[in-house]
Amino acid sequence: MSQRPRPETICVHPPEVPESASRPLSPPIHLSAVYKIAGLDQIDALYEGGDSGYTYRRDGDANSDLLAAKVAELEHAEDALICASGMGAEAALFLATLSAGDEVALSDNLYGKTVALVGRELSRFGVGHHFFDATRPESLKRVLTPTTRLVFVETLSNPLVRLADIAGLAEVAHSSGASLAVDHTFAPLLCRPIEMGADFVTHSLTKLIGGHSDLILGLLAGPRERIARAKAITSAFGLAGNPFESWLALRGVATLGLRSQRACATALRLAERLAGHPGVKHVHYPGLSTHPDHACASRTLEGGFGTIATIDVGGRPEADLLIRSLTGIPFAPSLGDASTTLSHPATTSHRNQSPDQWARQGISAGLIRLSFGLEDPDDLWDDLKQALDRLG
Ligand SMILES: Cc1ncc(COP(=O)(O)O)c(C=O)c1O
């Protein structure tokens, strides 16, 4: 504009970001939904990969890319992609790797929504599935068919913290041309599934990596060309994450090592104490010698046995009484927060599953899943003990 603009025009024009010879220590948040393009050659170059940069936020943003690169580095993955939630990352994986007529082999110990996504939703599009025991690779052999494209397991399963035999499963999956994907939500830093042979890793960043229950995001990591396909799916289906929550999650990563160490140590200490309390029928924690995967966990996990322990207190009345008697540990159906929380799988993460599905996974109404945080362990024990004492 040649003349001095009028007030409405001044108001509406966004200012240019000030140049700075020095660089910010903390990454700025790039909220812009769209970028200004210099001309048609530039837009072609941006879309064809000749220029690096951004055009429209549904196709990627700088904060999500910073977060993806950081977690890819931790996972020793070639590339990674941020999605709007852990379920969004799983959806991107399934949509990128499966077509009508294909099958997916699912661990029989999985987050309930993952089972629902495949069993109720993908089945409508002609994708079949089979269940197998992820702790025994030979059980995968029995369900693989020539159309199985993908095998999906959790490193430490939700809620019984069973440990998948990732190396053994990768060998079996690859021998029949299928890819192995590992949901690593419960075990960031404790091992690296891709180094053990997995092709893909997913995370609900909402949990330990975010670490503060104030964001919902997911991540898919894997080989560069397959993540490129998943990025195209993410754009087409509108599954992308967002810069503010990616910025928060990257901040969470800074303290992940310390939080994980502390919460793992607390989980072990309290799992041992819980196992000695008469109100607790059983403690599921891979750090205890009573856990069926303890030996394997001792060999494969580094820095602890995880931050989740699940206890069986009998039935629904006992679980309800425990929840109502605790004063400092809220029933908050998630995990991985800086503070200790609990959940009740039967009415939350594994709700709406058939009695058959529950039986296969060992889920019952008396299970309480504890996600340990950073408090003084003795305060946590005092609270748990006074509540458990009431169960009689
Ligand atoms: C093991 C596991 N995977 C995936 C998810 C889904 O993550 P989000 O809630 O971020 O979609 C959850 C959520 O609880 C989970 O526990």
mmCIF file of C-alpha atoms and ligand atoms in Angstrom:
data_model
loop_
_atom_site.group_PDB
_atom_site.id
_atom_site.type_symbol
_atom_site.label_atom_id
_atom_site.label_comp_id
_atom_site.label_asym_id
_atom_site.label_seq_id
_atom_site.Cartn_x
_atom_site.Cartn_y
_atom_site.Cartn_z
ATOM 1 C CA MET A 1 0.000 0.000 0.000
ATOM 2 C CA SER A 2 1.463 3.342 -1.035
ATOM 3 C CA GLN A 3 -0.473 5.664 1.302
ATOM 4 C CA ARG A 4 -0.541 5.500 5.058
ATOM 5 C CA PRO A 5 -3.195 2.787 5.852
ATOM 6 C CA ARG A 6 -6.427 3.703 7.600
ATOM 7 C CA PRO A 7 -7.083 2.510 11.201
ATOM 8 C CA GLU A 8 -9.097 -0.647 10.335
ATOM 9 C CA THR A 9 -6.305 -1.767 8.027
ATOM 10 C CA ILE A 10 -3.623 -1.082 10.651
ATOM 11 C CA CYS A 11 -5.646 -3.114 13.183
ATOM 12 C CA VAL A 12 -6.106 -6.118 10.968
ATOM 13 C CA HIS A 13 -2.573 -6.610 9.589
ATOM 14 C CA PRO A 14 -0.471 -9.030 11.640
ATOM 15 C CA PRO A 15 2.961 -7.596 12.533
ATOM 16 C CA GLU A 16 6.183 -9.161 11.225
ATOM 17 C CA VAL A 17 8.014 -11.273 13.809
ATOM 18 C CA PRO A 18 10.984 -9.130 15.006
ATOM 19 C CA GLU A 19 14.427 -10.299 13.813
ATOM 20 C CA SER A 20 16.931 -11.196 16.527
ATOM 21 C CA ALA A 21 20.640 -11.804 16.055
ATOM 22 C CA SER A 22 20.528 -13.982 19.170
ATOM 23 C CA ARG A 23 18.438 -17.161 19.377
ATOM 24 C CA PRO A 24 15.846 -18.000 22.051
ATOM 25 C CA LEU A 25 16.963 -20.685 24.506
ATOM 26 C CA SER A 26 13.443 -22.065 24.847
ATOM 27 C CA PRO A 27 11.629 -22.782 21.552
ATOM 28 C CA PRO A 28 8.943 -20.217 20.685
ATOM 29 C CA ILE A 29 5.378 -21.455 20.135
ATOM 30 C CA HIS A 30 4.329 -21.197 16.477
ATOM 31 C CA LEU A 31 0.538 -20.987 16.565
ATOM 32 C CA SER A 32 -0.015 -19.665 13.045
ATOM 33 C CA ALA A 33 -2.480 -21.869 11.138
ATOM 34 C CA VAL A 34 -1.020 -20.767 7.802
ATOM 35 C CA TYR A 35 2.210 -19.315 6.381
ATOM 36 C CA LYS A 36 2.750 -16.493 3.852
ATOM 37 C CA ILE A 37 4.143 -17.892 0.604
ATOM 38 C CA ALA A 38 6.448 -15.768 -1.585
ATOM 39 C CA GLY A 39 5.081 -17.033 -4.922
ATOM 40 C CA LEU A 40 4.145 -20.071 -6.974
ATOM 41 C CA ASP A 41 7.693 -21.407 -7.267
ATOM 42 C CA GLN A 42 7.955 -21.342 -3.496
ATOM 43 C CA ILE A 43 4.636 -23.151 -2.937
ATOM 44 C CA ASP A 44 5.710 -25.831 -5.439
ATOM 45 C CA ALA A 45 9.067 -26.172 -3.684
ATOM 46 C CA LEU A 46 7.396 -26.399 -0.262
ATOM 47 C CA TYR A 47 4.973 -29.122 -1.394
ATOM 48 C CA GLU A 48 7.532 -31.072 -3.422
ATOM 49 C CA GLY A 49 10.195 -30.985 -0.690
ATOM 50 C CA GLY A 50 12.662 -28.677 -2.522
ATOM 51 C CA ASP A 51 12.271 -26.104 0.283
ATOM 52 C CA SER A 52 11.809 -26.976 3.924
ATOM 53 C CA GLY A 53 9.105 -25.058 5.755
ATOM 54 C CA TYR A 54 5.442 -24.916 6.524
ATOM 55 C CA THR A 55 2.284 -23.951 4.633
ATOM 56 C CA TYR A 56 -0.802 -25.087 6.539
ATOM 57 C CA ARG A 57 -0.807 -26.398 10.105
ATOM 58 C CA ARG A 58 -2.796 -29.571 9.400
ATOM 59 C CA ASP A 59 0.252 -30.679 7.364
ATOM 60 C CA GLY A 60 2.758 -30.013 10.142
ATOM 61 C CA ASP A 61 4.056 -27.319 12.477
ATOM 62 C CA ALA A 62 7.433 -26.423 13.944
ATOM 63 C CA ASN A 63 6.646 -27.328 17.568
ATOM 64 C CA SER A 64 5.285 -30.751 16.657
ATOM 65 C CA ASP A 65 8.367 -31.365 14.504
ATOM 66 C CA LEU A 66 10.696 -30.436 17.392
ATOM 67 C CA LEU A 67 8.858 -32.846 19.682
ATOM 68 C CA ALA A 68 8.780 -35.611 17.054
ATOM 69 C CA ALA A 69 12.534 -35.258 16.469
ATOM 70 C CA LYS A 70 13.277 -35.404 20.194
ATOM 71 C CA VAL A 71 11.248 -38.594 20.768
ATOM 72 C CA ALA A 72 12.572 -40.156 17.527
ATOM 73 C CA GLU A 73 16.090 -39.587 18.894
ATOM 74 C CA LEU A 74 15.149 -41.276 22.179
ATOM 75 C CA GLU A 75 13.609 -44.214 20.309
ATOM 76 C CA HIS A 76 16.472 -44.518 17.763
ATOM 77 C CA ALA A 77 13.825 -44.111 15.032
ATOM 78 C CA GLU A 78 14.472 -42.638 11.584
ATOM 79 C CA ASP A 79 11.460 -40.341 11.794
ATOM 80 C CA ALA A 80 8.343 -39.626 13.840
ATOM 81 C CA LEU A 81 5.048 -37.856 13.591
ATOM 82 C CA ILE A 82 2.861 -36.128 16.192
ATOM 83 C CA CYS A 83 -0.903 -36.778 16.231
ATOM 84 C CA ALA A 84 -3.791 -35.300 18.189
ATOM 85 C CA SER A 85 -3.788 -38.190 20.718
ATOM 86 C CA GLY A 86 -2.338 -41.624 21.317
ATOM 87 C CA MET A 87 -5.399 -43.039 19.559
ATOM 88 C CA GLY A 88 -4.754 -40.621 16.659
ATOM 89 C CA ALA A 89 -1.217 -42.054 16.300
ATOM 90 C CA GLU A 90 -2.605 -45.609 16.300
ATOM 91 C CA ALA A 91 -5.236 -44.616 13.726
ATOM 92 C CA ALA A 92 -2.491 -43.099 11.510
ATOM 93 C CA LEU A 93 -0.497 -46.337 11.793
ATOM 94 C CA PHE A 94 -3.455 -48.603 10.970
ATOM 95 C CA LEU A 95 -4.653 -46.419 8.094
ATOM 96 C CA ALA A 96 -1.139 -46.218 6.655
ATOM 97 C CA THR A 97 -0.412 -49.952 6.820
ATOM 98 C CA LEU A 98 -3.747 -51.788 6.383
ATOM 99 C CA SER A 99 -6.282 -52.112 3.542
ATOM 100 C CA ALA A 100 -9.511 -54.044 3.110
ATOM 101 C CA GLY A 101 -8.762 -57.783 3.201
ATOM 102 C CA ASP A 102 -5.689 -57.367 5.451
ATOM 103 C CA GLU A 103 -5.422 -58.677 8.991
ATOM 104 C CA VAL A 104 -3.803 -57.356 12.143
ATOM 105 C CA ALA A 105 -2.584 -59.579 14.978
ATOM 106 C CA LEU A 106 -3.365 -57.994 18.345
ATOM 107 C CA SER A 107 -1.854 -58.812 21.709
ATOM 108 C CA ASP A 108 -4.568 -60.104 24.029
ATOM 109 C CA ASN A 109 -3.390 -57.563 26.625
ATOM 110 C CA LEU A 110 -4.116 -54.120 25.176
ATOM 111 C CA TYR A 111 -5.715 -50.799 26.085
ATOM 112 C CA GLY A 112 -9.474 -51.243 25.541
ATOM 113 C CA LYS A 113 -9.821 -48.452 22.974
ATOM 114 C CA THR A 114 -7.132 -50.038 20.770
ATOM 115 C CA VAL A 115 -9.158 -53.249 20.699
ATOM 116 C CA ALA A 116 -12.314 -51.223 19.949
ATOM 117 C CA LEU A 117 -10.575 -49.284 17.153
ATOM 118 C CA VAL A 118 -9.615 -52.498 15.371
ATOM 119 C CA GLY A 119 -12.513 -54.757 16.404
ATOM 120 C CA ARG A 120 -15.411 -52.316 16.033
ATOM 121 C CA GLU A 121 -14.217 -49.678 13.594
ATOM 122 C CA LEU A 122 -11.591 -51.115 11.212
ATOM 123 C CA SER A 123 -13.638 -54.316 10.894
ATOM 124 C CA ARG A 124 -16.331 -52.204 9.130
ATOM 125 C CA PHE A 125 -13.749 -51.490 6.424
ATOM 126 C CA GLY A 126 -12.850 -55.141 5.887
ATOM 127 C CA VAL A 127 -9.803 -55.391 8.189
ATOM 128 C CA GLY A 128 -9.723 -58.639 10.185
ATOM 129 C CA HIS A 129 -7.943 -59.371 13.455
ATOM 130 C CA HIS A 130 -6.716 -62.221 15.661
ATOM 131 C CA PHE A 131 -5.526 -62.203 19.267
ATOM 132 C CA PHE A 132 -2.363 -63.827 20.593
ATOM 133 C CA ASP A 133 -0.219 -63.857 23.741
ATOM 134 C CA ALA A 134 2.549 -61.250 23.331
ATOM 135 C CA THR A 135 4.689 -62.881 26.019
ATOM 136 C CA ARG A 136 4.996 -66.037 23.838
ATOM 137 C CA PRO A 137 6.141 -65.541 20.209
ATOM 138 C CA GLU A 138 5.039 -69.096 19.328
ATOM 139 C CA SER A 139 1.446 -67.994 20.030
ATOM 140 C CA LEU A 140 1.861 -65.311 17.321
ATOM 141 C CA LYS A 141 2.991 -68.012 14.857
ATOM 142 C CA ARG A 142 -0.372 -69.734 15.302
ATOM 143 C CA VAL A 143 -2.482 -66.711 14.268
ATOM 144 C CA LEU A 144 -0.373 -65.309 11.400
ATOM 145 C CA THR A 145 -1.903 -65.717 7.945
ATOM 146 C CA PRO A 146 -0.593 -64.626 4.520
ATOM 147 C CA THR A 147 -2.758 -61.488 4.845
ATOM 148 C CA THR A 148 -1.449 -60.403 8.281
ATOM 149 C CA ARG A 149 0.299 -57.081 7.625
ATOM 150 C CA LEU A 150 0.710 -55.769 11.153
ATOM 151 C CA VAL A 151 1.306 -57.094 14.676
ATOM 152 C CA PHE A 152 0.419 -54.728 17.523
ATOM 153 C CA VAL A 153 1.532 -55.116 21.168
ATOM 154 C CA GLU A 154 2.223 -52.993 24.267
ATOM 155 C CA THR A 155 5.708 -53.118 25.856
ATOM 156 C CA LEU A 156 4.176 -53.243 29.336
ATOM 157 C CA SER A 157 0.495 -53.972 28.925
ATOM 158 C CA ASN A 158 -2.447 -52.006 30.287
ATOM 159 C CA PRO A 159 -3.419 -52.870 33.050
ATOM 160 C CA LEU A 160 -1.584 -56.073 34.082
ATOM 161 C CA VAL A 161 1.882 -54.841 33.047
ATOM 162 C CA ARG A 162 2.737 -58.024 31.114
ATOM 163 C CA LEU A 163 6.014 -57.652 29.168
ATOM 164 C CA ALA A 164 5.924 -58.332 25.422
ATOM 165 C CA ASP A 165 8.791 -60.446 24.036
ATOM 166 C CA ILE A 166 9.625 -57.800 21.432
ATOM 167 C CA ALA A 167 12.716 -59.464 19.926
ATOM 168 C CA GLY A 168 10.975 -62.847 19.588
ATOM 169 C CA LEU A 169 7.806 -61.296 18.139
ATOM 170 C CA ALA A 170 9.805 -59.243 15.610
ATOM 171 C CA GLU A 171 11.473 -62.405 14.319
ATOM 172 C CA VAL A 172 8.154 -64.244 13.903
ATOM 173 C CA ALA A 173 6.356 -61.219 12.367
ATOM 174 C CA HIS A 174 9.172 -60.507 9.874
ATOM 175 C CA SER A 175 9.476 -64.147 8.832
ATOM 176 C CA SER A 176 5.934 -63.920 7.472
ATOM 177 C CA GLY A 177 6.282 -60.402 5.998
ATOM 178 C CA ALA A 178 4.324 -58.558 8.726
ATOM 179 C CA SER A 179 5.498 -55.420 10.562
ATOM 180 C CA LEU A 180 5.665 -55.154 14.350
ATOM 181 C CA ALA A 181 4.299 -52.047 16.107
ATOM 182 C CA VAL A 182 4.822 -51.494 19.839
ATOM 183 C CA ASP A 183 2.752 -49.147 21.988
ATOM 184 C CA HIS A 184 5.490 -47.927 24.329
ATOM 185 C CA THR A 185 3.273 -45.652 26.446
ATOM 186 C CA PHE A 186 3.972 -47.446 29.754
ATOM 187 C CA ALA A 187 7.734 -47.751 29.318
ATOM 188 C CA PRO A 188 9.458 -44.708 27.777
ATOM 189 C CA LEU A 189 13.232 -44.858 28.478
ATOM 190 C CA LEU A 190 13.047 -48.387 29.954
ATOM 191 C CA CYS A 191 13.934 -50.005 26.606
ATOM 192 C CA ARG A 192 13.986 -49.175 22.868
ATOM 193 C CA PRO A 193 11.588 -51.427 20.913
ATOM 194 C CA ILE A 194 13.054 -50.424 17.523
ATOM 195 C CA GLU A 195 16.521 -51.583 18.615
ATOM 196 C CA MET A 196 14.920 -54.868 19.661
ATOM 197 C CA GLY A 197 13.470 -55.392 16.173
ATOM 198 C CA ALA A 198 10.137 -53.495 16.126
ATOM 199 C CA ASP A 199 9.299 -51.488 12.994
ATOM 200 C CA PHE A 200 7.054 -48.879 14.639
ATOM 201 C CA VAL A 201 6.644 -47.364 18.082
ATOM 202 C CA THR A 202 3.557 -45.494 19.244
ATOM 203 C CA HIS A 203 3.163 -43.373 22.368
ATOM 204 C CA SER A 204 0.315 -41.715 24.134
ATOM 205 C CA LEU A 205 2.325 -38.572 24.941
ATOM 206 C CA THR A 206 -0.608 -37.641 27.166
ATOM 207 C CA LYS A 207 0.886 -39.943 29.811
ATOM 208 C CA LEU A 208 4.480 -40.105 31.104
ATOM 209 C CA ILE A 209 6.141 -38.048 28.391
ATOM 210 C CA GLY A 210 3.768 -35.066 28.822
ATOM 211 C CA GLY A 211 3.864 -35.885 32.517
ATOM 212 C CA HIS A 212 1.447 -33.289 33.910
ATOM 213 C CA SER A 213 -2.065 -34.305 32.709
ATOM 214 C CA ASP A 214 -2.457 -31.036 30.813
ATOM 215 C CA LEU A 215 -2.194 -32.196 27.183
ATOM 216 C CA ILE A 216 -3.476 -34.924 24.851
ATOM 217 C CA LEU A 217 -1.069 -35.994 22.075
ATOM 218 C CA GLY A 218 0.310 -39.107 20.411
ATOM 219 C CA LEU A 219 3.393 -40.114 18.444
ATOM 220 C CA LEU A 220 4.170 -42.640 15.733
ATOM 221 C CA ALA A 221 7.849 -43.419 15.020
ATOM 222 C CA GLY A 222 9.387 -45.689 12.397
ATOM 223 C CA PRO A 223 11.179 -45.891 9.038
ATOM 224 C CA ARG A 224 11.304 -42.580 7.141
ATOM 225 C CA GLU A 225 9.358 -43.610 4.044
ATOM 226 C CA ARG A 226 6.614 -45.301 6.082
ATOM 227 C CA ILE A 227 6.262 -42.267 8.350
ATOM 228 C CA ALA A 228 5.978 -40.130 5.181
ATOM 229 C CA ARG A 229 2.946 -42.239 4.227
ATOM 230 C CA ALA A 230 1.512 -41.823 7.746
ATOM 231 C CA LYS A 231 2.029 -38.027 7.441
ATOM 232 C CA ALA A 232 -0.090 -38.006 4.267
ATOM 233 C CA ILE A 233 -2.782 -40.006 6.123
ATOM 234 C CA THR A 234 -2.606 -37.593 9.069
ATOM 235 C CA SER A 235 -3.196 -34.647 6.770
ATOM 236 C CA ALA A 236 -6.063 -36.314 4.863
ATOM 237 C CA PHE A 237 -7.874 -37.572 7.962
ATOM 238 C CA GLY A 238 -7.169 -34.435 10.031
ATOM 239 C CA LEU A 239 -5.271 -36.286 12.788
ATOM 240 C CA ALA A 240 -2.513 -33.699 13.382
ATOM 241 C CA GLY A 241 -1.354 -32.542 16.807
ATOM 242 C CA ASN A 242 -1.022 -28.883 17.742
ATOM 243 C CA PRO A 243 1.878 -26.549 18.552
ATOM 244 C CA PHE A 244 0.911 -25.499 22.065
ATOM 245 C CA GLU A 245 0.512 -29.030 23.382
ATOM 246 C CA SER A 246 3.667 -30.127 21.530
ATOM 247 C CA TRP A 247 5.511 -27.283 23.255
ATOM 248 C CA LEU A 248 4.171 -28.466 26.629
ATOM 249 C CA ALA A 249 5.137 -32.081 25.886
ATOM 250 C CA LEU A 250 8.674 -31.086 24.879
ATOM 251 C CA ARG A 251 8.942 -29.333 28.233
ATOM 252 C CA GLY A 252 7.793 -32.616 29.814
ATOM 253 C CA VAL A 253 10.581 -34.527 28.042
ATOM 254 C CA ALA A 254 13.193 -32.372 29.823
ATOM 255 C CA THR A 255 12.319 -33.960 33.184
ATOM 256 C CA LEU A 256 11.260 -37.396 31.888
ATOM 257 C CA GLY A 257 14.467 -39.130 33.018
ATOM 258 C CA LEU A 258 14.250 -37.824 36.575
ATOM 259 C CA ARG A 259 10.500 -38.399 36.844
ATOM 260 C CA SER A 260 10.772 -41.925 35.487
ATOM 261 C CA GLN A 261 13.617 -42.903 37.868
ATOM 262 C CA ARG A 262 11.821 -41.532 40.896
ATOM 263 C CA ALA A 263 8.391 -42.967 40.050
ATOM 264 C CA CYS A 264 9.862 -46.400 39.163
ATOM 265 C CA ALA A 265 11.684 -46.545 42.519
ATOM 266 C CA THR A 266 8.486 -45.575 44.359
ATOM 267 C CA ALA A 267 6.431 -48.114 42.406
ATOM 268 C CA LEU A 268 8.813 -50.938 43.373
ATOM 269 C CA ARG A 269 8.893 -49.927 47.031
ATOM 270 C CA LEU A 270 5.118 -49.647 47.271
ATOM 271 C CA ALA A 271 4.444 -52.799 45.224
ATOM 272 C CA GLU A 272 6.485 -54.706 47.825
ATOM 273 C CA ARG A 273 4.521 -53.142 50.689
ATOM 274 C CA LEU A 274 1.168 -53.667 48.969
ATOM 275 C CA ALA A 275 2.017 -57.361 48.458
ATOM 276 C CA GLY A 276 2.295 -57.748 52.238
ATOM 277 C CA HIS A 277 -1.089 -56.156 53.034
ATOM 278 C CA PRO A 278 -3.954 -58.599 53.769
ATOM 279 C CA GLY A 279 -6.479 -56.379 51.918
ATOM 280 C CA VAL A 280 -4.596 -56.934 48.647
ATOM 281 C CA LYS A 281 -5.256 -60.281 46.950
ATOM 282 C CA HIS A 282 -2.570 -59.811 44.311
ATOM 283 C CA VAL A 283 -0.064 -57.208 43.077
ATOM 284 C CA HIS A 284 0.801 -57.110 39.376
ATOM 285 C CA TYR A 285 4.207 -55.441 39.056
ATOM 286 C CA PRO A 286 7.103 -56.743 36.932
ATOM 287 C CA GLY A 287 9.622 -55.757 39.618
ATOM 288 C CA LEU A 288 8.215 -58.418 41.963
ATOM 289 C CA SER A 289 9.499 -61.990 41.709
ATOM 290 C CA THR A 290 5.837 -63.168 41.750
ATOM 291 C CA HIS A 291 5.188 -61.462 38.367
ATOM 292 C CA PRO A 292 5.234 -63.992 35.495
ATOM 293 C CA ASP A 293 7.559 -61.759 33.407
ATOM 294 C CA HIS A 294 9.932 -60.760 36.217
ATOM 295 C CA ALA A 295 12.964 -62.615 34.835
ATOM 296 C CA CYS A 296 12.477 -61.212 31.336
ATOM 297 C CA ALA A 297 11.865 -57.692 32.747
ATOM 298 C CA SER A 298 15.104 -57.900 34.769
ATOM 299 C CA ARG A 299 16.986 -58.748 31.564
ATOM 300 C CA THR A 300 15.350 -56.243 29.222
ATOM 301 C CA LEU A 301 14.324 -53.141 31.179
ATOM 302 C CA GLU A 302 16.842 -50.502 32.236
ATOM 303 C CA GLY A 303 16.333 -47.987 35.018
ATOM 304 C CA GLY A 304 13.332 -49.639 36.656
ATOM 305 C CA PHE A 305 10.272 -51.810 36.162
ATOM 306 C CA GLY A 306 7.832 -49.056 35.300
ATOM 307 C CA THR A 307 5.652 -46.636 37.163
ATOM 308 C CA ILE A 308 2.415 -48.672 37.063
ATOM 309 C CA ALA A 309 1.337 -51.375 39.524
ATOM 310 C CA THR A 310 -2.104 -52.962 39.463
ATOM 311 C CA ILE A 311 -3.643 -54.483 42.581
ATOM 312 C CA ASP A 312 -6.565 -56.851 43.009
ATOM 313 C CA VAL A 313 -8.624 -55.995 46.077
ATOM 314 C CA GLY A 314 -11.409 -58.570 45.527
ATOM 315 C CA GLY A 315 -14.462 -57.152 43.785
ATOM 316 C CA ARG A 316 -16.287 -53.963 42.851
ATOM 317 C CA PRO A 317 -17.426 -53.126 46.446
ATOM 318 C CA GLU A 318 -13.836 -53.328 47.757
ATOM 319 C CA ALA A 319 -12.502 -51.304 44.800
ATOM 320 C CA ASP A 320 -15.154 -48.644 45.384
ATOM 321 C CA LEU A 321 -14.482 -48.499 49.137
ATOM 322 C CA LEU A 322 -10.741 -48.148 48.497
ATOM 323 C CA ILE A 323 -11.304 -45.326 46.002
ATOM 324 C CA ARG A 324 -13.590 -43.465 48.434
ATOM 325 C CA SER A 325 -11.257 -43.990 51.418
ATOM 326 C CA LEU A 326 -8.072 -42.656 49.838
ATOM 327 C CA THR A 327 -7.479 -39.018 50.732
ATOM 328 C CA GLY A 328 -4.493 -38.070 48.537
ATOM 329 C CA ILE A 329 -4.653 -40.438 45.536
ATOM 330 C CA PRO A 330 -7.489 -39.444 43.177
ATOM 331 C CA PHE A 331 -9.440 -41.761 40.901
ATOM 332 C CA ALA A 332 -8.454 -40.027 37.631
ATOM 333 C CA PRO A 333 -8.722 -42.358 34.611
ATOM 334 C CA SER A 334 -5.333 -41.694 33.033
ATOM 335 C CA LEU A 335 -1.712 -42.261 34.116
ATOM 336 C CA GLY A 336 1.791 -40.820 34.038
ATOM 337 C CA ASP A 337 1.060 -37.647 36.010
ATOM 338 C CA ALA A 338 3.644 -36.059 38.340
ATOM 339 C CA SER A 339 1.254 -36.953 41.158
ATOM 340 C CA THR A 340 0.043 -40.459 41.970
ATOM 341 C CA THR A 341 -3.370 -41.315 40.542
ATOM 342 C CA LEU A 342 -5.429 -44.473 40.227
ATOM 343 C CA SER A 343 -7.836 -45.914 37.740
ATOM 344 C CA HIS A 344 -10.379 -48.741 37.684
ATOM 345 C CA PRO A 345 -9.890 -50.592 34.376
ATOM 346 C CA ALA A 346 -13.239 -52.434 34.487
ATOM 347 C CA THR A 347 -15.248 -49.181 34.401
ATOM 348 C CA THR A 348 -12.824 -47.021 32.364
ATOM 349 C CA SER A 349 -10.017 -48.188 30.005
ATOM 350 C CA HIS A 350 -11.540 -51.664 29.549
ATOM 351 C CA ARG A 351 -15.214 -50.698 29.783
ATOM 352 C CA ASN A 352 -17.630 -52.164 27.223
ATOM 353 C CA GLN A 353 -15.556 -55.294 26.660
ATOM 354 C CA SER A 354 -17.238 -58.708 26.722
ATOM 355 C CA PRO A 355 -16.816 -61.074 29.711
ATOM 356 C CA ASP A 356 -14.821 -63.219 27.304
ATOM 357 C CA GLN A 357 -12.405 -60.355 26.546
ATOM 358 C CA TRP A 358 -12.032 -59.637 30.266
ATOM 359 C CA ALA A 359 -11.342 -63.303 31.023
ATOM 360 C CA ARG A 360 -8.716 -63.499 28.282
ATOM 361 C CA GLN A 361 -6.920 -60.443 29.693
ATOM 362 C CA GLY A 362 -7.352 -61.314 33.386
ATOM 363 C CA ILE A 363 -9.459 -58.209 34.065
ATOM 364 C CA SER A 364 -11.918 -58.155 36.950
ATOM 365 C CA ALA A 365 -13.959 -55.549 38.840
ATOM 366 C CA GLY A 366 -11.560 -55.740 41.801
ATOM 367 C CA LEU A 367 -8.529 -54.406 39.893
ATOM 368 C CA ILE A 368 -7.140 -50.950 40.717
ATOM 369 C CA ARG A 369 -4.359 -49.573 38.509
ATOM 370 C CA LEU A 370 -1.957 -47.274 40.379
ATOM 371 C CA SER A 371 0.201 -44.776 38.480
ATOM 372 C CA PHE A 372 2.984 -43.691 40.810
ATOM 373 C CA GLY A 373 4.215 -40.102 40.837
ATOM 374 C CA LEU A 374 6.818 -38.063 42.639
ATOM 375 C CA GLU A 375 5.464 -37.741 46.195
ATOM 376 C CA ASP A 376 7.295 -38.986 49.270
ATOM 377 C CA PRO A 377 6.663 -42.764 49.126
ATOM 378 C CA ASP A 378 5.923 -42.900 52.868
ATOM 379 C CA ASP A 379 3.036 -40.436 52.461
ATOM 380 C CA LEU A 380 1.637 -42.592 49.677
ATOM 381 C CA TRP A 381 1.945 -45.709 51.802
ATOM 382 C CA ASP A 382 0.240 -44.041 54.807
ATOM 383 C CA ASP A 383 -2.722 -43.165 52.570
ATOM 384 C CA LEU A 384 -2.896 -46.583 50.874
ATOM 385 C CA LYS A 385 -2.563 -48.424 54.187
ATOM 386 C CA GLN A 386 -5.312 -46.514 56.001
ATOM 387 C CA ALA A 387 -7.655 -47.115 53.021
ATOM 388 C CA LEU A 388 -6.732 -50.802 52.661
ATOM 389 C CA ASP A 389 -7.174 -51.366 56.425
ATOM 390 C CA ARG A 390 -10.855 -50.477 55.955
ATOM 391 C CA LEU A 391 -11.388 -53.346 53.519
ATOM 392 C CA GLY A 392 -11.315 -55.764 56.460
HETATM 393 C C1 LIG B 1 -1.439 -47.998 26.641
HETATM 394 C C2 LIG B 1 -2.230 -46.881 26.032
HETATM 395 N N1 LIG B 1 -2.126 -46.649 24.712
HETATM 396 C C3 LIG B 1 -2.817 -45.663 24.096
HETATM 397 C C4 LIG B 1 -3.673 -44.857 24.827
HETATM 398 C C5 LIG B 1 -4.442 -43.777 24.104
HETATM 399 O O1 LIG B 1 -3.851 -42.550 24.348
HETATM 400 P P1 LIG B 1 -4.664 -41.144 24.252
HETATM 401 O O2 LIG B 1 -5.567 -41.109 25.438
HETATM 402 O O3 LIG B 1 -3.585 -40.122 24.265
HETATM 403 O O4 LIG B 1 -5.424 -41.196 22.991
HETATM 404 C C6 LIG B 1 -3.823 -45.057 26.199
HETATM 405 C C7 LIG B 1 -4.741 -44.218 26.978
HETATM 406 O O5 LIG B 1 -4.994 -44.439 28.141
HETATM 407 C C8 LIG B 1 -3.077 -46.095 26.818
HETATM 408 O O6 LIG B 1 -3.182 -46.349 28.123
#
